[in-house]
Coordinates of C-alpha atoms in Angstrom, one line a residue:
M1 CA -30.8 33.1 -29.6
I2 CA -31.4 33.9 -33.3
K3 CA -30.3 37.6 -32.8
K4 CA -27.2 36.4 -30.9
F5 CA -26.3 34.0 -33.7
I6 CA -26.8 36.7 -36.4
D7 CA -24.7 39.2 -34.3
K8 CA -22.0 36.6 -33.9
L9 CA -21.9 36.0 -37.7
L10 CA -21.7 39.8 -38.3
G11 CA -19.0 40.2 -35.7
K12 CA -21.1 42.5 -33.5
S13 CA -20.9 40.6 -30.2
G14 CA -18.2 41.8 -27.8
A15 CA -15.5 39.8 -26.1
P16 CA -16.2 38.8 -22.5
G17 CA -16.4 41.9 -20.3
S18 CA -15.1 44.1 -23.1
G19 CA -18.2 46.3 -23.3
G20 CA -18.4 45.9 -27.1
K21 CA -14.7 46.2 -28.1
A22 CA -13.0 43.7 -30.4
R23 CA -14.7 40.4 -30.3
F24 CA -12.1 38.0 -29.0
G25 CA -8.9 40.0 -29.3
K26 CA -6.7 40.5 -32.4
R27 CA -4.6 37.6 -33.6
Q28 CA -1.0 38.4 -33.7
E29 CA 1.6 36.0 -35.0
V30 CA 5.0 36.8 -33.5
D31 CA 8.1 35.1 -35.0
A32 CA 11.2 33.9 -33.2
S33 CA 13.2 37.1 -34.0
V34 CA 10.8 39.0 -31.7
H35 CA 9.8 36.6 -29.0
G36 CA 13.3 35.0 -28.6
I37 CA 12.1 31.6 -27.4
D38 CA 14.9 29.0 -27.3
P39 CA 13.6 25.8 -29.0
A40 CA 15.9 23.7 -26.9
L41 CA 13.8 24.5 -23.9
V42 CA 10.8 22.7 -25.4
D43 CA 10.2 19.2 -24.0
E44 CA 10.8 16.5 -26.7
R45 CA 7.6 14.6 -25.7
A46 CA 5.5 17.8 -26.0
R47 CA 7.0 18.4 -29.4
N48 CA 6.2 14.9 -30.3
V49 CA 2.5 15.4 -29.4
V50 CA 2.3 18.6 -31.4
T51 CA 4.0 17.0 -34.4
T52 CA 1.8 13.9 -34.3
L53 CA -1.4 16.0 -34.3
Q54 CA -0.1 18.3 -37.1
Q55 CA 0.8 15.3 -39.3
A56 CA -2.7 14.0 -38.8
G57 CA -4.1 17.3 -40.3
Y58 CA -5.0 19.1 -37.1
E59 CA -3.9 22.4 -35.5
A60 CA -1.8 22.0 -32.5
Y61 CA 0.2 24.2 -30.2
V62 CA 2.0 24.3 -26.9
V63 CA -0.2 26.5 -24.7
G64 CA -0.6 28.3 -21.4
G65 CA 2.0 28.6 -18.7
A66 CA 4.7 26.7 -20.7
V67 CA 4.7 29.5 -23.3
R68 CA 4.9 32.1 -20.6
D69 CA 7.9 30.4 -19.1
L70 CA 9.6 29.9 -22.4
L71 CA 9.2 33.7 -23.1
L72 CA 10.9 34.4 -19.8
G73 CA 13.8 32.0 -20.7
L74 CA 12.7 29.3 -18.2
R75 CA 12.4 25.6 -18.8
P76 CA 8.8 24.7 -18.0
K77 CA 8.1 21.8 -15.7
D78 CA 4.8 21.0 -17.4
F79 CA 3.7 21.2 -21.0
D80 CA 0.1 21.5 -22.1
V81 CA -1.1 21.2 -25.8
A82 CA -4.2 22.7 -27.4
T83 CA -5.7 21.5 -30.6
N84 CA -8.8 21.5 -32.8
A85 CA -9.0 17.7 -32.6
T86 CA -11.7 16.3 -30.4
P87 CA -10.7 14.2 -27.4
E88 CA -11.7 11.0 -29.3
Q89 CA -9.6 12.0 -32.2
V90 CA -6.6 12.8 -30.0
K91 CA -7.0 9.5 -28.2
G92 CA -6.9 7.5 -31.4
L93 CA -3.5 8.9 -32.4
F94 CA -1.6 7.7 -29.2
R95 CA -0.9 4.4 -27.7
R96 CA -1.3 5.5 -24.1
A97 CA -3.9 8.2 -24.1
F98 CA -6.8 8.6 -21.7
I99 CA -9.8 10.9 -21.8
I100 CA -10.5 12.3 -18.3
G101 CA -12.9 14.8 -16.7
R102 CA -16.7 15.4 -16.9
R103 CA -16.9 19.2 -16.5
F104 CA -14.0 19.7 -18.9
R105 CA -13.0 16.7 -21.1
I106 CA -9.3 16.5 -21.8
V107 CA -6.8 13.9 -22.9
H108 CA -3.7 12.7 -20.9
V109 CA -1.0 11.4 -23.2
V110 CA 1.4 9.3 -21.0
Y111 CA 5.1 8.7 -21.7
G112 CA 7.3 6.4 -19.6
R113 CA 6.4 4.5 -16.5
G114 CA 6.7 4.6 -12.7
R115 CA 8.1 7.8 -11.2
E116 CA 9.8 8.7 -14.5
H117 CA 6.5 9.0 -16.4
E118 CA 5.4 12.3 -17.9
V119 CA 1.9 13.4 -18.8
I120 CA 1.2 15.8 -21.7
E121 CA -2.3 17.3 -21.2
V122 CA -4.1 17.9 -24.5
S123 CA -7.2 20.0 -24.6
T124 CA -9.6 20.8 -27.5
F125 CA -10.2 24.5 -28.5
R126 CA -13.4 25.5 -26.7
A127 CA -16.0 28.0 -27.8
Y128 CA -16.7 31.0 -25.7
M129 CA -20.4 30.9 -24.7
D130 CA -21.9 33.5 -22.3
N131 CA -24.8 32.9 -20.1
A132 CA -27.4 33.7 -22.8
G133 CA -26.0 31.0 -25.0
A134 CA -25.8 28.3 -22.3
E135 CA -28.4 26.0 -20.8
Q136 CA -29.4 27.4 -17.4
V137 CA -29.4 25.0 -14.5
A138 CA -30.8 25.7 -11.0
G139 CA -28.1 24.9 -8.5
N140 CA -24.3 25.1 -8.3
E141 CA -21.3 22.8 -8.7
R142 CA -23.0 20.3 -6.5
T143 CA -25.7 19.8 -9.2
S144 CA -26.2 16.2 -9.8
K145 CA -24.9 14.3 -12.8
G146 CA -28.4 13.5 -13.8
E147 CA -29.3 17.2 -14.2
L148 CA -26.3 17.8 -16.4
A149 CA -26.6 14.6 -18.4
G150 CA -26.5 15.3 -22.1
M151 CA -25.6 19.0 -21.7
K152 CA -22.5 20.3 -23.5
H153 CA -22.6 23.8 -21.9
A154 CA -24.5 24.7 -18.7
V155 CA -24.3 27.5 -16.2
D156 CA -26.2 28.1 -13.0
A157 CA -28.4 31.1 -12.3
S158 CA -25.3 33.1 -10.9
G159 CA -23.3 32.6 -14.1
R160 CA -21.1 29.8 -12.7
V161 CA -20.1 27.4 -15.4
L162 CA -21.1 23.8 -14.5
R163 CA -20.2 22.1 -17.8
D164 CA -18.2 23.3 -20.8
N165 CA -17.5 20.9 -23.6
V166 CA -18.4 23.0 -26.7
W167 CA -15.6 23.0 -29.2
G168 CA -14.8 26.2 -31.1
P169 CA -12.1 28.2 -32.9
Q170 CA -8.7 29.2 -31.4
E171 CA -9.7 32.8 -30.9
E172 CA -12.6 31.9 -28.6
D173 CA -10.5 29.3 -26.8
A174 CA -8.0 32.1 -26.0
A175 CA -10.8 34.4 -24.6
R176 CA -11.9 31.6 -22.2
R177 CA -8.5 31.4 -20.6
D178 CA -7.8 33.2 -17.3
F179 CA -4.8 35.4 -17.7
T180 CA -3.2 37.1 -20.8
V181 CA 0.2 35.6 -20.1
N182 CA -1.4 32.1 -20.0
A183 CA -3.3 32.6 -23.3
M184 CA -0.6 32.3 -25.9
Y185 CA 0.1 29.5 -28.3
Y186 CA 3.5 28.3 -29.6
D187 CA 4.1 26.2 -32.6
P188 CA 7.5 24.4 -32.1
A189 CA 7.7 23.7 -35.8
S190 CA 7.3 27.2 -37.2
Q191 CA 8.4 28.8 -33.9
I192 CA 5.5 31.2 -34.2
V193 CA 3.7 32.5 -31.1
V194 CA 0.0 33.3 -31.5
D195 CA -1.1 36.0 -29.1
Y196 CA -4.7 37.4 -29.0
H197 CA -4.6 39.5 -25.7
N198 CA -1.2 41.2 -25.6
G199 CA 0.2 38.4 -23.4
I200 CA 3.8 39.0 -24.7
K201 CA 3.5 42.7 -23.7
D202 CA 2.2 41.8 -20.2
A203 CA 4.9 39.2 -19.8
K204 CA 7.6 41.9 -20.5
K205 CA 5.8 44.3 -18.1
L206 CA 5.6 41.5 -15.5
T207 CA 1.9 42.0 -15.1
L208 CA -0.7 39.3 -14.3
R209 CA -4.0 40.5 -15.9
M210 CA -7.3 38.8 -16.2
I211 CA -8.8 38.5 -19.6
G212 CA -12.2 40.4 -19.7
D213 CA -14.0 41.7 -16.7
P214 CA -12.5 40.1 -13.5
I215 CA -15.8 40.2 -11.6
T216 CA -17.6 38.3 -14.4
R217 CA -14.7 35.8 -14.8
Y218 CA -14.6 35.1 -11.0
R219 CA -18.4 34.5 -11.1
E220 CA -18.1 32.1 -14.0
D221 CA -15.6 30.0 -12.0
P222 CA -14.8 31.1 -8.4
V223 CA -11.8 28.8 -8.4
R224 CA -10.1 31.5 -10.6
I225 CA -9.7 33.4 -7.4
I226 CA -7.4 30.6 -6.0
R227 CA -5.6 30.4 -9.4
A228 CA -5.0 34.2 -9.2
I229 CA -3.4 33.6 -5.8
R230 CA -1.4 30.6 -7.0
F231 CA 0.0 32.3 -10.1
S232 CA 0.8 35.6 -8.3
A233 CA 2.7 33.6 -5.7
K234 CA 4.5 31.6 -8.3
L235 CA 5.5 34.5 -10.4
A236 CA 6.2 36.9 -7.5
Q237 CA 9.9 35.8 -7.4
L238 CA 10.2 36.9 -11.0
G239 CA 8.7 40.4 -10.2
F240 CA 5.2 39.8 -11.5
K241 CA 2.3 41.7 -9.8
L242 CA -1.4 41.4 -10.1
E243 CA -3.0 44.1 -12.1
P244 CA -5.1 46.4 -9.7
K245 CA -8.3 45.7 -11.6
T246 CA -7.7 42.0 -11.4
A247 CA -6.8 42.1 -7.6
A248 CA -9.6 44.5 -6.5
P249 CA -12.6 42.1 -6.6
L250 CA -10.8 39.1 -5.0
V251 CA -11.9 39.6 -1.4
E252 CA -15.5 40.4 -2.3
S253 CA -15.7 37.6 -4.8
S254 CA -14.3 35.0 -2.3
R255 CA -17.7 34.5 -0.9
L256 CA -18.6 32.7 -4.1
L257 CA -16.3 29.8 -3.0
A258 CA -19.0 28.7 -0.6
D259 CA -20.8 27.0 -3.4
V260 CA -17.8 25.2 -4.8
P261 CA -17.6 21.5 -3.7
Q262 CA -15.2 21.0 -0.7
S263 CA -13.4 18.2 -2.6
R264 CA -12.5 20.7 -5.4
L265 CA -11.4 23.3 -2.9
F266 CA -9.2 20.6 -1.1
D267 CA -7.5 19.8 -4.4
E268 CA -6.9 23.5 -5.2
M269 CA -5.5 24.0 -1.7
L270 CA -3.0 21.2 -2.3
K271 CA -1.9 22.9 -5.6
L272 CA -1.3 26.1 -3.6
L273 CA 1.0 24.3 -1.2
Q274 CA 2.7 21.8 -3.5
T275 CA 3.9 23.7 -6.5
G276 CA 7.1 24.9 -4.9
H277 CA 5.8 28.2 -3.7
A278 CA 4.1 27.4 -0.4
V279 CA 5.9 30.1 1.6
A280 CA 5.2 32.7 -1.1
T281 CA 1.5 31.6 -1.2
V282 CA 1.1 32.3 2.5
A283 CA 2.6 35.7 2.0
Q284 CA 0.4 36.4 -0.9
L285 CA -2.8 35.3 0.9
R286 CA -1.9 37.8 3.7
K287 CA -1.1 40.5 1.3
L288 CA -4.4 40.2 -0.6
G289 CA -6.5 40.0 2.6
L290 CA -7.4 36.4 2.0
A291 CA -5.6 34.8 5.0
T292 CA -9.0 33.3 6.0
G293 CA -12.1 32.3 4.3
I294 CA -11.0 30.3 1.3
Y295 CA -10.9 26.9 3.0
P296 CA -10.8 25.9 6.7
L297 CA -7.7 23.8 6.5
L298 CA -5.9 26.4 4.5
D299 CA -6.8 28.9 7.3
V300 CA -4.9 26.7 9.7
V301 CA -1.9 26.6 7.4
V302 CA -1.7 30.4 7.2
E303 CA -2.3 30.8 10.9
R304 CA 0.6 28.4 11.8
A305 CA 2.9 29.3 9.0
D306 CA 5.2 31.2 11.3
T307 CA 5.5 28.5 13.9
P308 CA 9.0 26.9 13.7
F309 CA 7.7 23.4 12.9
V310 CA 5.2 24.4 10.2
Q311 CA 7.6 26.9 8.7
A312 CA 10.2 24.3 8.5
A313 CA 7.8 21.9 6.7
L314 CA 6.7 24.6 4.2
Q315 CA 10.3 25.5 3.4
D316 CA 11.2 21.8 3.1
T317 CA 8.3 21.2 0.7
D318 CA 9.5 24.1 -1.5
R319 CA 13.1 22.9 -1.5
R320 CA 12.0 19.4 -2.6
V321 CA 9.9 20.7 -5.4
G322 CA 12.8 23.0 -6.6
E323 CA 15.1 19.9 -6.6
G324 CA 12.7 17.9 -8.6
K325 CA 11.9 15.5 -5.8
P326 CA 8.5 14.1 -5.1
V327 CA 6.3 15.6 -2.3
A328 CA 3.3 14.0 -0.7
P329 CA 0.3 16.1 0.6
S330 CA 0.1 13.7 3.6
F331 CA 3.5 14.8 4.9
L332 CA 2.8 18.5 4.8
L333 CA -0.7 18.2 6.3
A334 CA 0.6 15.9 9.0
C335 CA 3.1 18.6 9.9
V336 CA 0.4 21.3 9.9
L337 CA -1.9 19.3 12.2
W338 CA 0.8 17.7 14.4
A339 CA 0.2 20.3 17.2
D340 CA -3.5 19.2 17.5
V341 CA -2.4 15.6 17.6
R342 CA 0.3 16.1 20.1
D343 CA -1.9 18.2 22.5
G344 CA -4.7 15.7 22.3
W345 CA -2.3 12.9 23.0
A346 CA -0.9 14.6 26.1
Q347 CA -4.4 15.3 27.4
R348 CA -5.3 11.6 27.2
L349 CA -2.1 10.4 28.7
E350 CA -2.6 12.7 31.7
G351 CA -6.3 12.2 32.0
R352 CA -7.3 15.9 31.9
H353 CA -10.8 17.2 32.1
G354 CA -11.9 14.5 34.4
Q355 CA -11.0 11.7 32.0
R356 CA -9.1 8.5 33.1
P357 CA -5.5 8.4 31.8
Q358 CA -5.0 6.2 28.8
A359 CA -2.1 4.1 27.6
P360 CA 0.2 5.7 25.1
F361 CA -0.8 4.1 21.9
P362 CA -4.6 4.1 22.4
A363 CA -4.3 7.7 23.5
L364 CA -2.5 8.6 20.3
Q365 CA -5.0 6.7 18.2
D366 CA -8.0 8.6 19.8
A367 CA -6.2 11.9 19.5
I368 CA -5.7 11.2 15.7
D369 CA -9.4 10.4 15.2
D370 CA -10.4 13.6 16.9
V371 CA -8.1 15.6 14.5
F372 CA -9.5 13.9 11.5
N373 CA -13.1 14.6 12.6
A374 CA -12.4 18.2 13.4
R375 CA -10.0 19.3 10.6
I376 CA -10.4 17.1 7.6
G377 CA -13.8 15.3 7.8
D378 CA -14.7 13.2 4.8
V379 CA -12.9 15.4 2.1
S380 CA -10.0 13.1 1.8
G381 CA -12.3 10.1 1.6
R382 CA -10.4 8.7 4.6
G383 CA -8.4 6.9 1.8
K384 CA -4.7 6.9 1.1
L385 CA -4.0 10.5 2.2
A386 CA -5.6 9.9 5.6
A387 CA -3.9 6.4 6.0
D388 CA -0.5 7.9 5.2
M389 CA -0.9 10.8 7.7
R390 CA -2.0 8.3 10.4
E391 CA 1.0 6.1 9.7
I392 CA 3.4 9.0 10.0
W393 CA 2.0 10.0 13.3
M394 CA 1.7 6.5 14.8
M395 CA 5.4 5.8 14.0
Q396 CA 6.7 8.8 16.1
P397 CA 6.7 7.1 19.5
R398 CA 8.3 4.0 18.0
F399 CA 11.5 6.1 17.3
D400 CA 11.9 6.3 21.1
K401 CA 12.5 2.6 21.3
R402 CA 15.9 1.6 19.9
S403 CA 16.2 -2.0 21.3
G404 CA 14.8 -5.4 20.5
S405 CA 13.2 -5.9 17.1
T406 CA 11.7 -2.5 16.9
P407 CA 14.4 -0.7 14.9
H408 CA 14.7 -3.5 12.3
S409 CA 10.9 -3.7 11.8
L410 CA 10.5 0.0 11.7
V411 CA 13.0 0.7 8.9
E412 CA 11.2 -1.9 6.8
Q413 CA 7.9 0.0 6.9
A414 CA 6.8 1.5 3.6
R415 CA 6.3 4.9 5.2
F416 CA 9.5 4.9 7.2
R417 CA 11.2 7.6 5.2
A418 CA 8.3 10.0 5.5
A419 CA 8.0 9.2 9.2
F420 CA 11.7 9.7 9.7
D421 CA 11.7 13.0 7.8
F422 CA 8.9 14.1 10.0
M423 CA 10.9 13.2 13.1
R424 CA 13.9 14.9 11.6
L425 CA 12.0 18.1 11.4
R426 CA 10.8 17.7 15.0
A427 CA 14.5 17.4 16.0
D428 CA 15.3 20.5 14.0
V429 CA 12.9 22.5 16.1
G430 CA 14.0 20.9 19.4
E431 CA 11.0 18.7 20.0
V432 CA 13.1 15.5 19.7
G433 CA 16.8 15.1 20.8
E434 CA 19.2 15.6 18.0
A435 CA 21.1 12.5 19.0
I436 CA 18.0 10.3 18.4
A437 CA 17.6 11.7 14.9
E438 CA 21.3 11.1 14.1
W439 CA 21.1 7.6 15.5
W440 CA 18.2 6.7 13.2
Q441 CA 19.8 8.4 10.2
E442 CA 22.9 6.1 10.6
F443 CA 20.9 3.0 11.5
S444 CA 18.6 3.3 8.5
T445 CA 21.7 3.2 6.1
A446 CA 24.1 0.9 8.0
D447 CA 24.8 -2.8 7.5
D448 CA 23.8 -5.5 10.0
L449 CA 27.1 -5.4 11.9
R450 CA 27.0 -1.6 12.4
R451 CA 23.3 -1.8 13.3
Q452 CA 24.1 -4.2 16.1
D453 CA 26.9 -1.9 17.3
L454 CA 24.4 1.0 17.4
M455 CA 21.9 -1.0 19.4
D456 CA 24.6 -2.2 21.8
Q457 CA 25.6 1.4 22.4
V458 CA 22.0 2.3 23.3
R459 CA 21.7 -0.6 25.7
D460 CA 24.9 0.3 27.5
E461 CA 23.7 3.9 27.8
Q462 CA 20.4 2.8 29.2
H463 CA 22.0 0.5 31.7
K464 CA 24.3 3.3 32.9
K465 CA 21.4 5.7 33.4
T466 CA 19.5 3.1 35.3
R467 CA 22.4 2.4 37.6
Q468 CA 22.7 6.2 38.3
R469 CA 19.0 6.5 39.1
V470 CA 18.6 3.5 41.3
P471 CA 20.5 3.5 44.6
A472 CA 22.4 0.4 45.6
R473 CA 20.5 -1.9 48.0
T474 CA 21.6 -5.0 50.0
P475 CA 19.8 -7.9 48.4
A476 CA 17.5 -9.9 50.6
P477 CA 18.7 -13.4 51.4
A478 CA 17.3 -15.9 49.0
S479 CA 15.8 -19.3 49.9
A480 CA 17.7 -22.3 48.9
E481 CA 14.9 -23.3 46.6
R482 CA 15.0 -19.9 44.8
R483 CA 18.8 -20.0 44.6
A484 CA 18.6 -23.4 43.0
S485 CA 16.1 -22.2 40.4
G486 CA 18.3 -19.2 39.5
Q487 CA 15.5 -16.6 40.1
D488 CA 17.3 -14.4 42.6
E489 CA 20.1 -13.1 40.4
G490 CA 19.6 -10.5 37.7
E491 CA 15.9 -10.2 38.2
R492 CA 15.8 -6.4 37.8
E493 CA 15.9 -5.2 34.2
D494 CA 15.4 -1.8 32.5
A495 CA 11.8 -1.0 32.1
E496 CA 10.4 -0.4 28.6
T497 CA 9.8 3.3 28.6
A498 CA 6.4 4.5 27.7
P499 CA 6.6 6.9 24.7
R500 CA 5.3 10.4 25.3
P501 CA 4.4 13.3 23.0
D502 CA 7.4 15.4 24.0
G503 CA 9.8 12.6 23.1
E504 CA 10.8 12.0 26.7
A505 CA 10.5 8.6 28.4
S506 CA 9.3 7.8 31.9
D507 CA 12.2 7.6 34.4
A508 CA 10.6 5.1 36.7
P509 CA 12.1 1.6 36.3
R510 CA 9.7 -1.4 36.6
K511 CA 10.3 -4.8 38.2
R512 CA 9.7 -7.9 36.3
R513 CA 6.9 -9.8 37.7
R514 CA 8.2 -12.8 39.8
R515 CA 6.7 -16.2 39.7
R516 CA 4.9 -17.1 42.9
K517 CA 6.3 -20.0 44.9
P518 CA 4.1 -23.0 44.0
R519 CA 2.2 -24.7 46.8
S520 CA 3.4 -28.2 47.6
G521 CA 1.5 -31.2 46.4
G522 CA -0.6 -29.3 43.8
A523 CA -0.6 -28.8 40.1
G524 CA 1.8 -26.0 40.4
E525 CA 4.4 -28.3 41.9
A526 CA 4.1 -30.8 39.1
G527 CA 4.4 -27.9 36.6
G528 CA 7.5 -26.7 38.3
V529 CA 9.1 -30.1 38.2
A530 CA 8.3 -30.5 34.5
A531 CA 9.8 -27.0 33.8
A532 CA 12.9 -27.9 35.8
E533 CA 13.3 -31.2 34.0

């Protein structure tokens, strides 16, 4: 440790994976006449965070992917800020600021409320510390909080970083970042870009290159493998390609993901699918030889990506993100796993494999439970995500019933829009009749009078179909007593059709159960008289 400290003071230690070359890259300050960033593309709230920190005497810059996008002439969707102020110091400067994270402590500065709110993520410059300079911990990312308590920087025996909250200079912070094009710092006030690893050059060459030795960096944090996929998919439409040395170790290094907690992999999978490049991500996974092995549920997405329904869901998600509309992971995952739910539902309705046939709704509930157990497990915590998925699926058979109080109650449900969009996609691929989807589209936006007209039309159509199916019969003569009670006329009515996975209803009409003739002199006779009165 003493030798390392002395070497560091003398500038002898090499940059990560550099083999003794320049320590942490050479600082380059590039002015606006060279980089050409349009200041108007910088978010006013991000500018405010930087200005507030600088006025308090700290260094502060817009950092990461936002700088890359600005260099390319794009308006970034998210802005991150890096500073030499500690999380506590940052928090003290803003009214609505929250310190989050344990492994990496950062600050969220919040502007606005509700759906219009924006979060500016502020991180403190971190020191680069290799394995020799970190506290060694036996284990992996599942290591308990107790074992990591009090540690600022810790890695496991394989070199995986478990905790990293050691503050340091900007040059070391840049070396810690993943890719050269994401390791640049922009000062909106001076309009200077600070570049340590030729990020501007790589951006112009449309190259995605890992800082340092890729194998070492993937070992430090295997999630960088997923980040490489995500960024390559996101930037592919701009012509970016992974540098060969960065791409080469991906498949071999993917085995390291086995030691990453499932909850973290689940979150990273959602980032792959919900950043507006889901279709491109699937293509990139296949291209890089990583179609399987990253995460079981992601394997299912890639496997089914070419099926009409899942393909439509992926494209719809990308479209919504591109239009700035919100997307929910529950919707996309419900689409991906719908085939499992639908098939399990059909099996229970028909009583396959020696099982007794079940009623429609219990059969659907049991099919959903099986899918959760087989595909998702406890990763989602069976919380809101699982509840939303279940509600989307359970609403599907209710769309088949367009009479009585069902339509009115259904459109009032909190998840109606998601369930309707799901059914709309089913109609687009021919799983549900187009007429049903159009009917619900109109009903959901109509006034009360028009809604009643729509329901009357459905009732007339159902009666017409029933008359066509049931041959006319000569009614049996009714007793005087039954004629008097009015029970002989109009006793047959349309049966409520049982919902089915294919969207079709049972054709068989059912009779209303008729009241038995009461026996004279008994309690039934008294009840009948009372009812008549």
